[in-house]
Amino acid sequence: MDKIIVHGGAKLTGSVRISGSKNSALPILAATLLTKEPCVISRVPDLSDIHYMLTILSELGCEVERASGTVTVKAENVLTEAPYDIVRKMRASICVLGPLLGREKEATVSLPGGCVIGDRPIDLHLRGFEALGAAVRFRSGNVKVLAPEIRGATINLRGKFGSTVLGTDNVMMAAVLAEGTTVIDGAAEEPEVEDLANFLIAMGAKIEGAGTRRIIIEGVKELHGAEHDVIPDRIEAGTFLTAAAIIGNDVTITRAEPKHLKAILDPLSQAGFLISTGKDTVTLRSNGTGHPLKLETSPYPGFPTDMQAQMCALLSTVDGISVITENVFPQRFMHVAELKRMGANIELQGATAVINGVGKLSGAPVMASDLRASAALVLAGLKAENSTEINRVYHIDRGYESLDEKLNALGAQIERVKV
Ligand code: EPU
């Protein structure tokens, strides 16, 4: 198991190219199950979560080829049961349910277990499948969905914590091959949902309104092969900009999509960091100090939960009192105890973190608990005095392509040690 040692204090300067979005690529790869013809997906990031998804597709019978960032999948004949051993490693495996149900009228996947970022039910996904005419059965830790035929319906996917991203993806993927029209109200508006819809449209699907709260899908008889370029990863982009804010100097992110970054750029700018955007670039200039903020996470276009931990790291070093409320995953604060071990002054009040900025953090051995929490510890380590040793870095490799190498190219001093 690798660990990462961050030697703090080195300022960041230069430019870094943003990878394709993990959270777009995962459902898009699952959507290749909807056609027998080959699909070619480009700008697929090299991450362990992507590797799990490609393994699931192979186990389901697909021919999968990968050449650097381009993946070709041909799903001529598919099985309908995803193997537990791989599914258990990644919650996003759940998004093979929709395409398999749409194409084969049945699918079985192990139920995702608990997750360190909180309770992660799939009731809304299942509610959507039921509305399309599927029966849902639970047995031996698996969920099976099956339907004699998939019929279009009007479905509301809004839950207690807002809309569901993978739930919207799943229902959209099942509905593209349904008989008749499906209307998804309370749909997730995330750019990753729109990216999936654009790929489905390239395959011959009829979809309107993706990226808004109401998606309308006219079922078609079959889909064909297509090519697609995955959108830039807005959370990776936000993580690099926050790294620049925390330690200072100028950093430019390239091959990014500034219009997806508004909810991240606005608070960074409010905190006093200078931001300029180009067509596909964003530059952040920092002298390593900023103003405190009051923020809350919410579904897109709000401030993303996937940036909350990194923002906690930044605000821990900003003079004054900041407040961050987590509305999407109210228990997603595993990073707080670790940041406190580095000297941060954070008090948790339910789903709200009250952060009293400290002048300096100090390096310590810390434990990565999930993907974004791990990124927050790396960011804190960049600013901290001395060295920060981060264990269990496989969490980082699930969702950041070469985070340590990319930061080192900007001037950071990070070592990866094989243990
Ligand atoms: N929820 C339900 N019922 C459901 C589904 C979700 O109550 O059936 C609740 C969740 O418990 C949560 C809220 O609804 O409180 C939103 O969850 P959502 O379903 O949108 O999450 P997801 O689709 O499982 C994706 C990303 C997450 C990201 C969330 C929220 C992927 C592969 N994952 O998860 O990304 O945090 O949307 O934006 O797209 C990450 O990349 O680090 C990550 C965790």
Coordinates of C-alpha atoms in Angstrom, one line a residue, residues 59-250:
E59 CA -17.0 -9.7 -16.8
L60 CA -20.4 -8.9 -18.3
G61 CA -19.1 -10.2 -21.6
C62 CA -18.0 -7.0 -23.4
E63 CA -14.8 -6.7 -25.5
V64 CA -12.8 -3.9 -23.9
E65 CA -9.7 -2.3 -25.3
R66 CA -7.8 0.6 -23.8
A67 CA -5.1 2.6 -25.5
S68 CA -3.9 5.5 -23.3
G69 CA -7.0 7.7 -22.7
T70 CA -9.2 6.0 -25.3
V71 CA -11.4 3.1 -24.5
T72 CA -13.3 1.0 -27.0
V73 CA -16.1 -1.2 -25.8
K74 CA -18.1 -3.7 -27.8
A75 CA -21.0 -5.2 -26.0
E76 CA -22.3 -7.7 -28.6
N77 CA -23.6 -10.3 -26.0
V78 CA -24.0 -9.4 -22.4
L79 CA -24.7 -11.2 -19.1
T80 CA -27.1 -9.5 -16.8
E81 CA -25.5 -10.2 -13.4
A82 CA -22.5 -8.1 -12.3
P83 CA -20.0 -10.0 -10.1
Y84 CA -20.0 -9.1 -6.4
D85 CA -16.2 -9.2 -6.0
I86 CA -15.8 -6.2 -8.3
V87 CA -19.1 -4.4 -7.6
R88 CA -18.3 -4.2 -3.9
K89 CA -15.2 -2.1 -4.6
M90 CA -17.0 0.7 -6.2
R91 CA -20.4 2.2 -5.6
A92 CA -20.7 3.6 -9.1
S93 CA -21.1 -0.1 -10.3
I94 CA -24.7 0.5 -9.6
C95 CA -25.0 2.4 -12.9
V96 CA -24.8 -0.8 -15.0
L97 CA -28.4 -1.5 -13.7
G98 CA -30.1 1.1 -15.9
P99 CA -28.5 0.1 -19.3
L100 CA -28.9 -3.7 -18.6
L101 CA -32.5 -3.2 -17.7
G102 CA -33.1 -1.1 -20.8
R103 CA -31.4 -3.6 -23.1
E104 CA -32.0 -7.0 -21.6
K105 CA -35.1 -6.2 -19.4
E106 CA -33.3 -7.6 -16.4
A107 CA -30.2 -6.9 -14.3
T108 CA -28.7 -8.0 -11.0
V109 CA -26.1 -6.1 -9.0
S110 CA -25.0 -6.5 -5.4
L111 CA -26.3 -3.8 -3.2
P112 CA -23.7 -1.2 -2.4
G113 CA -22.7 -1.4 1.2
G114 CA -22.0 1.5 3.6
C115 CA -19.7 4.2 2.7
V116 CA -17.5 6.5 4.7
I117 CA -19.2 9.6 3.4
G118 CA -22.5 8.5 4.9
D119 CA -25.5 6.4 4.2
R120 CA -25.9 6.0 0.4
P121 CA -29.3 4.4 -0.4
I122 CA -30.5 3.6 -3.9
D123 CA -34.2 3.9 -3.2
L124 CA -34.6 6.7 -5.8
H125 CA -32.9 4.6 -8.6
L126 CA -35.3 1.8 -7.8
R127 CA -38.3 4.1 -7.6
G128 CA -37.5 5.2 -11.1
F129 CA -37.1 1.6 -12.4
E130 CA -40.5 0.6 -10.8
A131 CA -42.2 3.6 -12.5
L132 CA -40.8 2.3 -15.8
G133 CA -42.6 -1.0 -15.1
A134 CA -39.8 -3.1 -13.5
A135 CA -40.2 -5.3 -10.5
V136 CA -37.5 -5.0 -7.8
R137 CA -36.3 -8.0 -5.8
F138 CA -33.8 -8.3 -3.0
R139 CA -32.0 -11.6 -2.4
S140 CA -28.7 -12.6 -0.7
G141 CA -27.4 -9.0 -0.8
N142 CA -28.3 -8.5 -4.4
V143 CA -30.9 -6.4 -6.1
K144 CA -32.6 -7.7 -9.2
V145 CA -34.7 -5.6 -11.5
L146 CA -36.8 -7.1 -14.2
A147 CA -39.6 -6.1 -16.5
P148 CA -41.5 -7.8 -19.3
E149 CA -41.2 -4.4 -21.1
I150 CA -40.0 -1.0 -20.2
R151 CA -42.7 1.6 -20.6
G152 CA -42.2 5.4 -20.5
A153 CA -43.6 7.2 -17.4
T154 CA -43.4 10.4 -15.4
I155 CA -41.0 10.1 -12.5
N156 CA -39.9 12.5 -9.8
L157 CA -36.3 11.7 -8.6
R158 CA -36.0 14.3 -6.0
G159 CA -35.1 13.0 -2.5
K160 CA -34.6 14.3 1.0
F161 CA -31.1 15.6 0.1
G162 CA -31.9 16.9 -3.4
S163 CA -31.7 15.1 -6.7
T164 CA -29.6 12.0 -7.4
V165 CA -26.8 12.1 -9.9
L166 CA -26.3 8.4 -10.6
G167 CA -30.1 7.8 -10.1
T168 CA -30.9 10.3 -12.9
D169 CA -28.2 8.6 -15.1
N170 CA -29.6 5.1 -14.3
V171 CA -33.2 6.0 -15.1
M172 CA -32.2 7.9 -18.2
M173 CA -30.2 4.9 -19.5
A174 CA -33.2 2.5 -18.9
A175 CA -35.7 4.9 -20.5
V176 CA -33.8 5.5 -23.8
L177 CA -35.0 2.1 -25.0
A178 CA -38.5 2.3 -23.4
E179 CA -41.8 2.1 -25.2
G180 CA -43.1 5.7 -25.2
T181 CA -42.1 8.9 -23.4
T182 CA -40.4 9.3 -20.0
V183 CA -40.3 12.5 -18.1
I184 CA -37.8 12.8 -15.2
D185 CA -38.7 15.6 -12.9
G186 CA -36.4 16.6 -10.1
A187 CA -33.5 15.4 -12.3
A188 CA -29.9 16.1 -11.3
E189 CA -28.6 19.1 -13.2
E190 CA -24.9 18.2 -13.0
P191 CA -22.8 18.6 -16.1
E192 CA -21.9 14.9 -15.9
V193 CA -25.6 14.0 -16.5
E194 CA -25.6 16.3 -19.5
D195 CA -22.4 14.7 -20.8
L196 CA -24.0 11.2 -20.5
A197 CA -27.1 12.5 -22.3
N198 CA -24.9 13.8 -25.1
F199 CA -23.3 10.4 -25.5
L200 CA -26.7 8.7 -25.5
I201 CA -27.9 11.2 -28.2
A202 CA -24.8 10.4 -30.3
M203 CA -25.9 6.7 -30.0
G204 CA -29.4 7.6 -31.4
A205 CA -31.3 8.3 -28.2
K206 CA -33.9 11.1 -28.1
I207 CA -33.4 13.2 -25.0
E208 CA -34.2 16.8 -24.3
G209 CA -33.5 18.9 -21.2
A210 CA -30.5 17.1 -19.8
G211 CA -28.7 19.6 -17.5
T212 CA -32.1 21.0 -16.3
R213 CA -34.5 19.7 -13.7
R214 CA -36.8 18.1 -16.3
I215 CA -35.5 15.6 -18.8
I216 CA -37.7 14.2 -21.5
I217 CA -36.8 11.0 -23.2
E218 CA -38.6 9.6 -26.2
G219 CA -37.9 5.8 -26.3
V220 CA -36.3 4.4 -29.5
K221 CA -36.1 0.8 -30.7
E222 CA -32.3 0.5 -30.6
L223 CA -29.1 2.4 -30.3
H224 CA -25.9 2.3 -32.4
G225 CA -22.2 2.7 -31.7
A226 CA -20.8 6.2 -31.2
E227 CA -17.7 8.2 -30.3
H228 CA -17.5 10.6 -27.4
D229 CA -15.0 12.8 -25.6
V230 CA -15.5 13.0 -21.8
I231 CA -15.8 16.5 -20.3
P232 CA -13.0 17.9 -18.1
D233 CA -13.2 17.0 -14.4
R234 CA -14.5 20.0 -12.6
I235 CA -13.6 18.6 -9.2
E236 CA -10.0 18.0 -10.2
A237 CA -9.9 21.5 -11.6
G238 CA -11.3 22.9 -8.3
T239 CA -8.8 20.9 -6.3
F240 CA -5.8 22.4 -8.2
L241 CA -7.2 25.9 -7.9
T242 CA -7.7 25.4 -4.2
A243 CA -4.1 24.1 -3.9
A244 CA -2.9 27.3 -5.6
A245 CA -5.0 29.4 -3.2
I246 CA -3.6 27.6 -0.1
I247 CA 0.1 27.9 -0.9
G248 CA 0.3 30.8 -3.2
N249 CA 1.7 32.0 -6.5
D250 CA 0.1 31.6 -9.9

